Tab-separated table of C-alpha atoms in Angstrom:
chain	number	residue	atom	x	y	z
A	1	UNK	CA	0.002	-0.006	-0.005
A	2	UNK	CA	2.989	2.310	0.489
A	3	UNK	CA	3.494	3.236	-3.202
A	4	UNK	CA	-0.269	3.777	-3.662
A	5	UNK	CA	-0.463	6.100	-0.655
A	6	UNK	CA	2.635	7.959	-1.871
A	7	UNK	CA	1.077	8.347	-5.344
A	8	UNK	CA	-2.181	9.707	-3.907
A	9	UNK	CA	-0.372	12.208	-1.666
A	10	UNK	CA	1.841	13.232	-4.587
A	11	UNK	CA	-1.180	13.840	-6.821
A	12	UNK	CA	-2.815	15.960	-4.117
A	13	UNK	CA	0.374	17.981	-3.695
A	14	UNK	CA	0.706	18.369	-7.490
A	15	UNK	CA	-2.883	19.650	-7.739
A	16	UNK	CA	-2.268	22.187	-4.978
A	17	UNK	CA	0.972	23.451	-6.540
A	18	UNK	CA	-0.366	23.816	-10.053
A	19	UNK	CA	-4.052	23.579	-11.177
A	20	UNK	CA	-2.956	22.351	-14.621
A	21	UNK	CA	-1.709	19.144	-13.005
A	22	UNK	CA	-5.201	17.854	-12.217
A	23	UNK	CA	-6.589	18.284	-15.771
A	24	UNK	CA	-7.631	15.212	-17.763
A	25	UNK	CA	-5.302	16.140	-20.639
A	26	UNK	CA	-2.325	16.291	-18.307
A	27	UNK	CA	-3.257	12.955	-16.682
A	28	UNK	CA	-3.515	11.287	-20.105
A	29	UNK	CA	-0.208	12.839	-21.085
A	30	UNK	CA	1.452	11.456	-17.948
A	31	UNK	CA	0.002	7.972	-18.509
A	32	UNK	CA	1.004	7.956	-22.206
A	33	UNK	CA	4.579	8.899	-21.354
A	34	UNK	CA	4.556	6.303	-18.567
A	35	UNK	CA	3.510	3.568	-20.986
A	36	UNK	CA	6.996	3.122	-22.547
A	37	UNK	CA	8.865	2.728	-19.289
A	38	UNK	CA	5.949	0.948	-17.611
A	39	UNK	CA	5.862	-1.807	-20.253
A	40	UNK	CA	9.606	-2.337	-19.944
A	41	UNK	CA	9.339	-2.263	-16.148
A	42	UNK	CA	6.748	-5.068	-16.231
A	43	UNK	CA	9.322	-7.290	-17.991
A	44	UNK	CA	12.060	-6.043	-15.673
A	45	UNK	CA	9.968	-7.168	-12.690
A	46	UNK	CA	10.251	-10.792	-13.807
A	47	UNK	CA	14.032	-10.494	-14.243
A	48	UNK	CA	14.572	-8.830	-10.858
A	49	UNK	CA	12.222	-11.225	-9.041
A	50	UNK	CA	14.277	-14.112	-10.476
A	51	UNK	CA	17.406	-12.511	-8.994
A	52	UNK	CA	18.731	-10.939	-12.216
A	53	UNK	CA	19.121	-7.451	-13.685
A	54	UNK	CA	19.251	-5.940	-17.186
A	55	UNK	CA	21.146	-2.694	-17.767
A	56	UNK	CA	20.771	-2.716	-21.557
A	57	UNK	CA	17.056	-2.067	-22.097
A	58	UNK	CA	17.515	1.547	-23.202
A	59	UNK	CA	20.198	0.689	-25.741
A	60	UNK	CA	18.203	-2.354	-26.874
A	61	UNK	CA	15.147	-0.177	-27.523
A	62	UNK	CA	17.272	2.307	-29.472
A	63	UNK	CA	18.783	-0.412	-31.693
A	64	UNK	CA	15.379	-2.013	-32.293
A	65	UNK	CA	13.929	1.382	-33.236
A	66	UNK	CA	16.774	2.122	-35.630
A	67	UNK	CA	16.564	-1.340	-37.208
A	68	UNK	CA	12.801	-0.975	-37.646
A	69	UNK	CA	13.169	2.351	-39.415
A	70	UNK	CA	15.943	1.119	-41.731
A	71	UNK	CA	13.977	-2.007	-42.645
A	72	UNK	CA	10.699	-0.150	-43.236
A	73	UNK	CA	12.373	2.567	-45.332
A	74	UNK	CA	14.071	-0.167	-47.406
A	75	UNK	CA	10.740	-1.955	-48.017
A	76	UNK	CA	9.138	1.334	-49.069
A	77	UNK	CA	11.615	1.819	-51.926
A	78	UNK	CA	11.348	0.169	-55.298
A	79	UNK	CA	8.687	-0.143	-57.988
A	80	UNK	CA	6.886	-3.089	-56.344
A	81	UNK	CA	6.900	-1.875	-52.737
A	82	UNK	CA	4.059	-3.284	-50.572
A	83	UNK	CA	1.445	-0.946	-49.061
A	84	UNK	CA	2.293	1.240	-46.037
A	85	UNK	CA	0.170	-0.852	-43.682
A	86	UNK	CA	1.972	-4.047	-44.727
A	87	UNK	CA	5.334	-2.355	-44.260
A	88	UNK	CA	4.412	-1.096	-40.789
A	89	UNK	CA	3.197	-4.567	-39.779
A	90	UNK	CA	6.470	-6.043	-41.067
A	91	UNK	CA	8.351	-3.500	-38.937
A	92	UNK	CA	6.346	-4.478	-35.859
A	93	UNK	CA	7.063	-8.191	-36.415
A	94	UNK	CA	10.758	-7.420	-36.918
A	95	UNK	CA	10.842	-5.471	-33.637
A	96	UNK	CA	9.243	-8.313	-31.712
A	97	UNK	CA	11.665	-10.837	-33.235
A	98	UNK	CA	14.651	-8.640	-32.402
A	99	UNK	CA	13.430	-8.161	-28.824
A	100	UNK	CA	12.907	-11.881	-28.314
A	101	UNK	CA	16.312	-12.741	-29.806
A	102	UNK	CA	18.202	-10.117	-27.778
A	103	UNK	CA	16.470	-11.274	-24.594
A	104	UNK	CA	17.158	-14.935	-25.384
A	105	UNK	CA	20.833	-14.171	-26.018
A	106	UNK	CA	21.033	-12.462	-22.617
A	107	UNK	CA	19.383	-15.456	-20.983
A	108	UNK	CA	21.649	-17.936	-22.783
A	109	UNK	CA	24.866	-16.111	-21.853
A	110	UNK	CA	23.743	-15.822	-18.212
A	111	UNK	CA	22.514	-19.397	-17.758
A	112	UNK	CA	24.771	-21.441	-20.050
A	113	UNK	CA	27.722	-19.042	-20.203
A	114	UNK	CA	27.651	-18.667	-16.385
A	115	UNK	CA	28.311	-14.925	-16.691
A	116	UNK	CA	26.850	-12.486	-14.187
A	117	UNK	CA	23.760	-10.611	-15.497
A	118	UNK	CA	25.392	-7.310	-14.641
A	119	UNK	CA	28.393	-8.071	-16.862
A	120	UNK	CA	26.378	-9.480	-19.783
A	121	UNK	CA	23.907	-6.614	-19.972
A	122	UNK	CA	26.593	-3.976	-19.331
A	123	UNK	CA	28.456	-5.398	-22.330
A	124	UNK	CA	25.406	-5.493	-24.600
A	125	UNK	CA	24.507	-1.958	-23.476
A	126	UNK	CA	27.654	-0.757	-25.235
A	127	UNK	CA	27.219	-3.115	-28.191
A	128	UNK	CA	23.604	-2.092	-28.900
A	129	UNK	CA	24.389	1.628	-28.620
A	130	UNK	CA	27.487	1.338	-30.805
A	131	UNK	CA	25.600	-0.606	-33.493
A	132	UNK	CA	22.873	2.042	-33.637
A	133	UNK	CA	25.499	4.817	-33.855
A	134	UNK	CA	27.160	2.931	-36.722
A	135	UNK	CA	23.820	2.285	-38.420
A	136	UNK	CA	22.872	5.975	-38.247
A	137	UNK	CA	26.431	7.153	-38.985
A	138	UNK	CA	26.242	9.187	-35.793
A	139	UNK	CA	23.135	11.064	-36.909
A	140	UNK	CA	19.416	10.369	-37.027
A	141	UNK	CA	17.463	7.607	-38.756
A	142	UNK	CA	14.167	9.088	-39.943
A	143	UNK	CA	11.091	7.169	-40.993
A	144	UNK	CA	9.749	7.706	-44.523
A	145	UNK	CA	7.088	10.460	-44.494
A	146	UNK	CA	4.278	8.291	-45.915
A	147	UNK	CA	5.047	5.508	-43.445
A	148	UNK	CA	5.081	8.017	-40.599
A	149	UNK	CA	1.604	9.182	-41.629
A	150	UNK	CA	0.338	5.580	-41.556
A	151	UNK	CA	2.160	4.627	-38.339
A	152	UNK	CA	1.384	7.854	-36.397
A	153	UNK	CA	-2.066	6.820	-35.064
A	154	UNK	CA	-0.448	3.979	-33.081
A	155	UNK	CA	0.868	6.661	-30.720
A	156	UNK	CA	-1.446	9.622	-31.271
A	157	UNK	CA	-4.856	7.914	-31.655
A	158	UNK	CA	-7.234	7.288	-28.734
A	159	UNK	CA	-9.879	4.645	-28.106
A	160	UNK	CA	-12.794	5.674	-25.821
A	161	UNK	CA	-10.798	8.759	-24.913
A	162	UNK	CA	-7.771	6.789	-23.761
A	163	UNK	CA	-4.525	6.881	-25.854
A	164	UNK	CA	-3.557	3.571	-27.485
A	165	UNK	CA	-0.207	3.345	-25.604
A	166	UNK	CA	-2.128	3.437	-22.315
A	167	UNK	CA	-4.388	0.583	-23.450
A	168	UNK	CA	-1.338	-1.476	-24.452
A	169	UNK	CA	0.343	-0.691	-21.106
A	170	UNK	CA	-2.778	-1.869	-19.262
A	171	UNK	CA	-2.906	-5.067	-21.317
A	172	UNK	CA	0.770	-5.850	-20.729
A	173	UNK	CA	0.436	-5.110	-17.007
A	174	UNK	CA	-2.665	-7.318	-16.660
A	175	UNK	CA	-0.878	-10.147	-18.510
A	176	UNK	CA	2.135	-9.684	-16.210
A	177	UNK	CA	-0.058	-9.948	-13.088
A	178	UNK	CA	-1.665	-13.162	-14.340
A	179	UNK	CA	1.660	-14.744	-15.417
A	180	UNK	CA	3.514	-13.877	-12.188
A	181	UNK	CA	0.721	-14.714	-9.738
A	182	UNK	CA	-1.401	-17.348	-11.457
A	183	UNK	CA	0.941	-19.597	-13.412
A	184	UNK	CA	3.538	-22.224	-12.574
A	185	UNK	CA	6.102	-20.172	-14.486
A	186	UNK	CA	5.488	-17.172	-12.204
A	187	UNK	CA	5.827	-19.340	-9.089
A	188	UNK	CA	9.085	-20.795	-10.419
A	189	UNK	CA	10.420	-17.274	-11.085
A	190	UNK	CA	9.751	-16.333	-7.458
A	191	UNK	CA	11.172	-19.610	-6.156
A	192	UNK	CA	14.403	-19.131	-8.104
A	193	UNK	CA	14.804	-15.561	-6.863
A	194	UNK	CA	14.163	-16.700	-3.295
A	195	UNK	CA	16.724	-19.514	-3.329
A	196	UNK	CA	18.124	-20.815	-6.607
A	197	UNK	CA	19.764	-23.888	-5.088
A	198	UNK	CA	16.576	-24.985	-3.358
A	199	UNK	CA	14.665	-24.412	-6.587
A	200	UNK	CA	17.068	-26.828	-8.348
A	201	UNK	CA	16.485	-29.420	-5.636
A	202	UNK	CA	12.729	-28.932	-6.239
A	203	UNK	CA	13.244	-30.039	-9.869
A	204	UNK	CA	12.566	-26.575	-11.254
A	205	UNK	CA	14.296	-26.060	-14.581
A	206	UNK	CA	16.149	-23.018	-13.371
A	207	UNK	CA	18.134	-22.232	-16.537
A	208	UNK	CA	15.087	-22.417	-18.786
A	209	UNK	CA	12.971	-20.250	-16.486
A	210	UNK	CA	15.699	-17.608	-16.155
A	211	UNK	CA	16.235	-17.582	-19.925
A	212	UNK	CA	12.493	-17.060	-20.417
A	213	UNK	CA	12.479	-14.085	-18.017
A	214	UNK	CA	15.077	-12.299	-20.178
A	215	UNK	CA	13.217	-13.268	-23.350
A	216	UNK	CA	10.019	-11.853	-21.833
A	217	UNK	CA	11.817	-8.620	-20.970
A	218	UNK	CA	13.156	-8.386	-24.558
A	219	UNK	CA	9.613	-8.713	-25.916
A	220	UNK	CA	8.406	-6.005	-23.515
A	221	UNK	CA	11.231	-3.716	-24.749
A	222	UNK	CA	10.134	-4.428	-28.338
A	223	UNK	CA	6.475	-3.605	-27.553
A	224	UNK	CA	7.529	-0.318	-25.921
A	225	UNK	CA	9.667	0.482	-28.989
A	226	UNK	CA	6.792	-0.268	-31.350
A	227	UNK	CA	4.773	2.388	-29.493
A	228	UNK	CA	7.702	4.818	-29.289
A	229	UNK	CA	8.781	4.931	-32.960
A	230	UNK	CA	5.616	6.665	-34.305
A	231	UNK	CA	5.962	9.349	-31.626
A	232	UNK	CA	9.004	10.994	-33.247
A	233	UNK	CA	9.474	8.887	-36.383
A	234	UNK	CA	13.205	8.739	-35.817
A	235	UNK	CA	15.972	7.121	-33.799
A	236	UNK	CA	19.293	8.640	-32.769
A	237	UNK	CA	22.288	7.488	-30.687
A	238	UNK	CA	20.662	9.227	-27.692
A	239	UNK	CA	17.347	7.364	-27.987
A	240	UNK	CA	16.456	5.399	-24.845
A	241	UNK	CA	19.231	6.825	-22.678
A	242	UNK	CA	18.552	6.160	-18.973
A	243	UNK	CA	15.497	4.035	-19.714
A	244	UNK	CA	17.151	1.231	-17.726
A	245	UNK	CA	17.411	3.546	-14.735
A	246	UNK	CA	13.744	4.510	-14.999
A	247	UNK	CA	12.595	0.906	-15.419
A	248	UNK	CA	14.635	-0.369	-12.459
A	249	UNK	CA	13.449	2.591	-10.371
A	250	UNK	CA	9.812	1.797	-11.185
A	251	UNK	CA	10.328	-1.826	-10.095
A	252	UNK	CA	12.000	-1.060	-6.775
A	253	UNK	CA	9.673	1.841	-5.949
A	254	UNK	CA	6.789	-0.565	-6.590
A	255	UNK	CA	7.989	-2.814	-3.777
A	256	UNK	CA	9.968	-5.499	-5.600
A	257	UNK	CA	13.073	-6.526	-3.700
A	258	UNK	CA	16.359	-6.052	-5.566
A	259	UNK	CA	17.463	-9.298	-3.877
A	260	UNK	CA	14.790	-11.191	-5.797
A	261	UNK	CA	12.226	-13.691	-4.660
A	262	UNK	CA	9.319	-11.311	-4.164
A	263	UNK	CA	7.683	-8.752	-6.373
A	264	UNK	CA	4.426	-7.328	-7.651
A	265	UNK	CA	3.614	-6.225	-11.180
A	266	UNK	CA	0.863	-3.912	-9.906
A	267	UNK	CA	3.400	-2.314	-7.596
A	268	UNK	CA	5.673	-1.764	-10.593
A	269	UNK	CA	2.804	-0.066	-12.458
A	270	UNK	CA	2.215	2.260	-9.502
A	271	UNK	CA	5.958	2.879	-9.238
A	272	UNK	CA	6.222	3.823	-12.935
A	273	UNK	CA	3.257	6.216	-12.660
A	274	UNK	CA	4.649	7.692	-9.438
A	275	UNK	CA	7.997	8.487	-11.067
A	276	UNK	CA	6.257	10.070	-14.063
A	277	UNK	CA	4.106	12.162	-11.744
A	278	UNK	CA	7.251	13.379	-9.952
A	279	UNK	CA	8.741	14.402	-13.309
A	280	UNK	CA	5.485	16.043	-14.373
A	281	UNK	CA	5.241	18.059	-11.153
A	282	UNK	CA	8.862	19.173	-11.511
A	283	UNK	CA	8.148	20.306	-15.068
A	284	UNK	CA	4.980	22.192	-14.159
A	285	UNK	CA	6.298	23.882	-11.034
A	286	UNK	CA	9.951	24.462	-11.996
A	287	UNK	CA	11.036	23.549	-8.462
A	288	UNK	CA	14.306	22.284	-9.911
A	289	UNK	CA	15.691	22.011	-13.441
A	290	UNK	CA	14.143	19.291	-15.634
A	291	UNK	CA	17.716	18.181	-16.340
A	292	UNK	CA	17.844	16.933	-12.750
A	293	UNK	CA	14.945	14.480	-13.169
A	294	UNK	CA	17.370	11.576	-13.513
A	295	UNK	CA	19.077	12.685	-10.308
A	296	UNK	CA	15.741	12.571	-8.521
A	297	UNK	CA	15.095	9.072	-9.841
A	298	UNK	CA	18.561	7.984	-8.740
A	299	UNK	CA	17.910	9.329	-5.257
A	300	UNK	CA	14.576	7.485	-5.150
A	301	UNK	CA	16.332	4.186	-6.039
A	302	UNK	CA	18.950	4.685	-3.314
A	303	UNK	CA	16.308	5.678	-0.748
A	304	UNK	CA	14.083	2.676	-1.511
A	305	UNK	CA	17.074	0.287	-1.516
A	306	UNK	CA	18.042	1.712	1.880
A	307	UNK	CA	14.559	1.060	3.205
A	308	UNK	CA	14.691	-2.489	1.821
A	309	UNK	CA	17.810	-3.396	3.816
A	310	UNK	CA	17.526	-6.846	5.303
A	311	UNK	CA	14.247	-7.495	3.528
A	312	UNK	CA	13.699	-10.187	0.928
């Protein structure tokens, strides 16, 4: 209940400090911007609950976005190019495949390569970012104008007054709750994070479950990227910077222990919204520079980790 109470108090404070905060448009704007990090944070919850970590999600999203744009622009050229809708769908499929492959590679290196998750994902953080920089030649990769017109509604369109990214975020979060709390896979993830050796004695296929958690996170990164690309229609070497910090912050603020073994997807959702609300309030009230938002998130992570001392 702690994160929920904190979110309610924060919203009350935000409304008192600036009347624009409590408007429906601002709330929808906050939720839409939360959707990217929130979706990634849902996948990150599984990884952290299993006792792992992934520092590469921001770079992974950037590389997936750049690869999508290059592939879609390539398909749009030529005399026999397929229609824009077909090309966009092909880009979405490519993103999901890339996300699943990147996540599976992480899981394979960690489980079969016996390399610490911190080292593996720190290495791929640099690899993904460098590949995107090479792909864009240090500049920006921009989506073809006609494709951007077709793809734009994925981010800017609403259904029943709620932006599409928010619907997707809700669907991913609901799926995460069911998988973590209502399936054998979710129970195995928590058992491994609680005590990996005991989980092996209990005949749980630890390596396969851990690999699947990273694969699941990769797919979540891909879904977030699919929603992000139509927002700007471009990808640069700075795309996705600090997304890993925001995703991990959302998970720990939501009550998931960094030691693994216990976690809640709903808590992660509240944590992601809470961090976005903090950023929104800082922007509206100019209490401190917006450039210090990451510093605030870093302080929140340290404070929550401090409060979690000795807790599993």
